[in-house]
Amino acid sequence: AQTVTQSQPEMSVQEAETVTLSCTYDTSESDYYLFWYKQPPSRQMILVIRQEAYKQQNATENRFSVNFQKAAKSFSLKISDSQLGDAAMYFCAYGSGGGADGLTFGKGTHLIIQP
Amino acid sequence: EPEVTQTPSHQVTQMGQEVILRCVPISNHLYFYWYRQILGQKVEFLVSFYNNEISEKSEIFDDQFSVERPDGSNFTLKIRSTKLEDSAMYFCASSTARVGLQETQYFGPGTRLLVL
């Protein structure tokens, strides 16, 4: 079974600074997908970014980018120019390429933005 | 932009009562999912649904739970006889295809269920 580990329960960053959230995973599959979801206080789960394991290039979405290290099974999220609206829980999730339908989530990192 | 919607946003029920949580997936999506998140814990997969039948279910999804697509738009999760430990946030999600076919699951805002 796959596991996803987020070792940082909480992170704090000054507004306009850069922060990196860590995620590691364990799998024996070669085909899979990785996601970062954001959950603001409203509790809505919002997709931030996704990465296909077969792609070597790291995914980017505006101020959000990932550092995908397949051999190390690491998938960190970098948020540049942090904004107050980035304050939320961030969940790393794993999706199987050919097996299970359901996503496997980490426990989440609570990101605090200091004004 | 199309969204997954869920009703109600909050539900309080007595232990042993039946509850039905409702979801309206994004209209052109074909795969539907339920997840739950017990307070302070990780989001857990419950069940996936495709072509009017369960595609996959987790160990959590026991005989107390059932899912249904009663019409062309709604997707429901029924808990027959609620227990205290069913108190959680329940998320519905949908996708055009399975993750393995390069599709992303989009989540609704959740229903917070409290069992007393």
Coordinates of C-alpha atoms in Angstrom, one line a residue:
Chain A
A1 CA 0.0 0.0 0.0
Q2 CA 1.1 3.5 -0.7
T3 CA 1.8 6.0 2.1
V4 CA 2.3 9.7 2.1
T5 CA 4.2 11.5 4.8
Q6 CA 4.1 15.2 5.6
S7 CA 6.6 15.8 8.3
Q8 CA 5.8 19.5 9.0
P9 CA 2.5 19.9 11.0
E10 CA 2.8 23.6 10.8
M11 CA 4.9 26.2 8.9
S12 CA 5.0 29.9 9.2
V13 CA 6.3 32.4 6.6
Q14 CA 6.3 36.2 6.2
E15 CA 4.1 37.7 3.5
A16 CA 6.0 38.0 0.2
E17 CA 8.6 35.4 1.3
T18 CA 9.1 31.9 -0.1
V19 CA 8.2 28.7 1.7
T20 CA 8.7 25.1 0.9
L21 CA 6.4 22.3 2.2
S22 CA 7.7 18.8 2.3
C23 CA 6.1 15.6 1.2
T24 CA 7.6 12.1 0.9
Y25 CA 5.8 9.0 -0.3
D26 CA 6.3 5.3 -0.6
T27 CA 5.2 3.2 -3.5
S28 CA 6.3 0.2 -5.5
E29 CA 4.4 1.5 -8.6
S30 CA 6.2 3.1 -11.5
D31 CA 3.2 4.9 -12.9
Y32 CA 1.5 7.4 -10.5
Y33 CA 0.5 11.0 -10.0
L34 CA 1.1 13.4 -7.2
F35 CA -1.0 16.3 -6.1
W36 CA -1.0 19.2 -3.7
Y37 CA -4.4 20.3 -2.5
K38 CA -5.2 23.4 -0.4
Q39 CA -7.9 23.5 2.2
P40 CA -8.6 27.0 3.5
P41 CA -10.7 27.7 6.6
S42 CA -13.8 27.3 4.4
R43 CA -12.8 23.6 4.2
Q44 CA -13.1 23.4 0.4
M45 CA -10.4 21.2 -1.1
I46 CA -8.8 23.1 -4.0
L47 CA -6.3 21.6 -6.4
V48 CA -3.0 23.5 -6.4
I49 CA -0.8 21.5 -8.7
R50 CA -0.3 18.0 -10.1
Q51 CA 2.7 16.1 -11.3
E52 CA 2.9 13.0 -13.4
A53 CA 5.6 10.6 -12.3
Y54 CA 6.7 9.9 -15.9
K55 CA 7.5 13.6 -16.4
Q56 CA 11.0 14.8 -15.5
Q57 CA 10.1 18.4 -15.6
N58 CA 8.8 19.9 -12.4
A59 CA 5.2 21.3 -12.6
T60 CA 4.6 25.0 -12.0
E61 CA 1.4 27.0 -11.6
N62 CA 2.1 30.7 -11.3
R63 CA 3.6 31.2 -7.8
F64 CA 3.4 27.5 -7.0
S65 CA 6.1 25.0 -8.1
V66 CA 7.1 21.5 -7.1
N67 CA 10.5 19.8 -6.6
F68 CA 9.8 16.2 -7.7
Q69 CA 12.7 13.9 -6.9
K70 CA 11.5 10.5 -8.1
A71 CA 14.4 8.4 -6.8
A72 CA 14.1 9.9 -3.4
K73 CA 10.3 9.7 -3.5
S74 CA 10.0 13.4 -2.5
F75 CA 7.5 15.9 -3.8
S76 CA 7.9 19.3 -2.1
L77 CA 5.8 22.4 -2.8
K78 CA 7.3 25.8 -3.1
I79 CA 5.2 28.9 -2.7
S80 CA 6.8 32.1 -3.9
D81 CA 5.8 35.6 -2.9
S82 CA 3.5 34.3 -0.2
Q83 CA 0.2 36.0 0.1
L84 CA -2.3 36.2 3.0
G85 CA -4.7 34.1 0.9
D86 CA -2.3 31.3 0.9
A87 CA -3.0 30.6 4.5
A88 CA -4.5 27.1 4.6
M89 CA -3.9 23.4 5.2
Y90 CA -1.9 21.9 2.4
F91 CA -2.3 18.2 1.7
C92 CA 0.0 16.1 -0.5
A93 CA -1.8 13.2 -2.2
Y94 CA -0.8 10.2 -4.3
G95 CA -2.9 8.7 -7.1
S96 CA -2.2 5.3 -8.6
G97 CA -1.5 5.2 -12.4
G98 CA -3.3 1.9 -12.9
G99 CA -4.5 0.6 -9.6
A100 CA -6.6 2.1 -6.9
D101 CA -9.2 4.8 -7.7
G102 CA -8.8 6.6 -4.4
L103 CA -6.2 9.2 -3.6
T104 CA -3.9 8.6 -0.6
F105 CA -3.4 11.7 1.4
G106 CA -0.8 12.9 3.9
K107 CA -1.8 14.4 7.2
G108 CA -1.4 18.0 6.0
T109 CA 0.7 21.0 6.8
H110 CA -0.9 24.1 8.3
L111 CA 0.6 27.1 6.6
I112 CA 0.5 30.5 8.5
I113 CA 1.2 33.7 6.6
Q114 CA 2.6 36.5 8.9
P115 CA 1.7 40.0 7.6
Chain B
E1 CA -16.0 27.5 -13.5
P2 CA -18.0 24.3 -12.7
E3 CA -17.8 23.1 -9.2
V4 CA -18.8 20.1 -7.1
T5 CA -21.5 21.1 -4.6
Q6 CA -22.6 19.3 -1.5
T7 CA -25.6 19.6 0.8
P8 CA -26.1 20.1 3.7
S9 CA -23.0 21.9 4.8
H10 CA -23.6 20.7 8.4
Q11 CA -25.7 17.9 9.8
V12 CA -26.3 16.9 13.4
T13 CA -27.9 13.6 14.1
Q14 CA -28.5 11.1 16.9
M15 CA -26.6 7.9 17.1
G16 CA -28.5 5.1 15.3
Q17 CA -30.2 7.5 12.9
E18 CA -29.9 7.3 9.1
V19 CA -28.3 10.2 7.2
I20 CA -28.0 10.9 3.5
L21 CA -25.3 13.2 2.3
R22 CA -25.9 14.7 -1.1
C23 CA -23.5 15.8 -3.9
V24 CA -23.8 17.2 -7.3
P25 CA -20.7 16.4 -9.3
I26 CA -19.4 18.4 -12.2
S27 CA -21.8 17.7 -15.1
N28 CA -19.5 16.1 -17.6
H29 CA -17.7 14.0 -15.0
L30 CA -18.1 10.2 -15.0
Y31 CA -16.3 9.1 -11.8
F32 CA -17.5 10.0 -8.4
Y33 CA -15.9 9.5 -5.0
W34 CA -16.6 9.9 -1.3
Y35 CA -13.8 10.7 1.2
R36 CA -14.0 11.4 4.9
Q37 CA -11.8 13.4 7.2
I38 CA -12.1 12.9 11.0
L39 CA -11.2 16.1 12.8
G40 CA -7.4 16.5 13.0
Q41 CA -6.7 13.4 10.8
K42 CA -5.9 12.8 7.2
V43 CA -8.5 12.6 4.4
E44 CA -9.4 9.0 3.8
F45 CA -10.9 7.4 0.7
L46 CA -14.3 5.6 1.1
V47 CA -15.6 4.7 -2.3
S48 CA -15.6 5.3 -6.0
F49 CA -18.5 5.0 -8.4
Y50 CA -18.6 4.6 -12.1
N51 CA -21.3 3.6 -14.6
N52 CA -23.9 3.2 -11.9
E53 CA -21.9 0.8 -9.7
I54 CA -19.2 0.8 -7.1
S55 CA -15.8 0.7 -8.7
E56 CA -13.7 0.4 -5.6
K57 CA -14.2 0.7 -1.8
S58 CA -12.0 0.9 1.2
E59 CA -12.1 -1.0 4.4
I60 CA -13.9 1.8 6.0
F61 CA -16.8 1.4 3.6
D62 CA -18.7 -1.4 5.4
D63 CA -22.3 -2.5 5.2
Q64 CA -23.4 0.7 7.1
F65 CA -22.6 2.7 4.0
S66 CA -24.2 2.8 0.6
V67 CA -23.9 5.1 -2.4
E68 CA -26.4 5.9 -5.1
R69 CA -26.9 8.0 -8.2
P70 CA -30.6 8.4 -8.1
D71 CA -30.9 10.7 -11.1
G72 CA -28.6 12.3 -13.7
S73 CA -27.1 14.9 -11.4
N74 CA -27.1 13.7 -7.7
F75 CA -24.7 11.3 -6.0
T76 CA -25.5 10.3 -2.5
L77 CA -23.8 8.7 0.5
K78 CA -26.1 7.0 3.0
I79 CA -25.1 5.9 6.5
R80 CA -27.8 3.5 7.8
S81 CA -27.2 3.6 11.5
T82 CA -24.8 6.3 12.5
K83 CA -22.2 5.8 15.2
L84 CA -20.3 8.4 17.2
E85 CA -17.1 7.5 15.2
D86 CA -18.9 8.5 12.0
S87 CA -18.5 12.2 13.0
A88 CA -16.3 13.7 10.3
M89 CA -16.2 15.9 7.3
Y90 CA -17.4 14.1 4.2
F91 CA -16.1 15.2 0.9
C92 CA -17.5 14.3 -2.5
A93 CA -15.2 14.4 -5.6
S94 CA -15.6 13.8 -9.3
S95 CA -13.4 13.4 -12.3
T96 CA -13.8 12.8 -16.0
A97 CA -11.8 9.6 -15.8
R98 CA -9.7 7.7 -13.4
V99 CA -6.5 9.3 -12.1
G100 CA -4.5 6.8 -14.1
L101 CA -5.9 8.3 -17.3
Q102 CA -4.4 11.6 -16.3
E103 CA -7.5 13.0 -14.7
T104 CA -7.7 15.1 -11.6
Q105 CA -10.3 14.7 -8.9
Y106 CA -12.2 17.9 -8.0
F107 CA -13.6 18.1 -4.5
G108 CA -16.7 19.7 -3.1
P109 CA -16.8 21.9 0.0
G110 CA -17.7 19.0 2.3
T111 CA -20.5 18.1 4.8
R112 CA -19.6 18.2 8.4
L113 CA -21.5 15.4 10.2
L114 CA -21.8 15.4 13.9
V115 CA -23.3 12.3 15.6
L116 CA -24.5 12.7 19.2

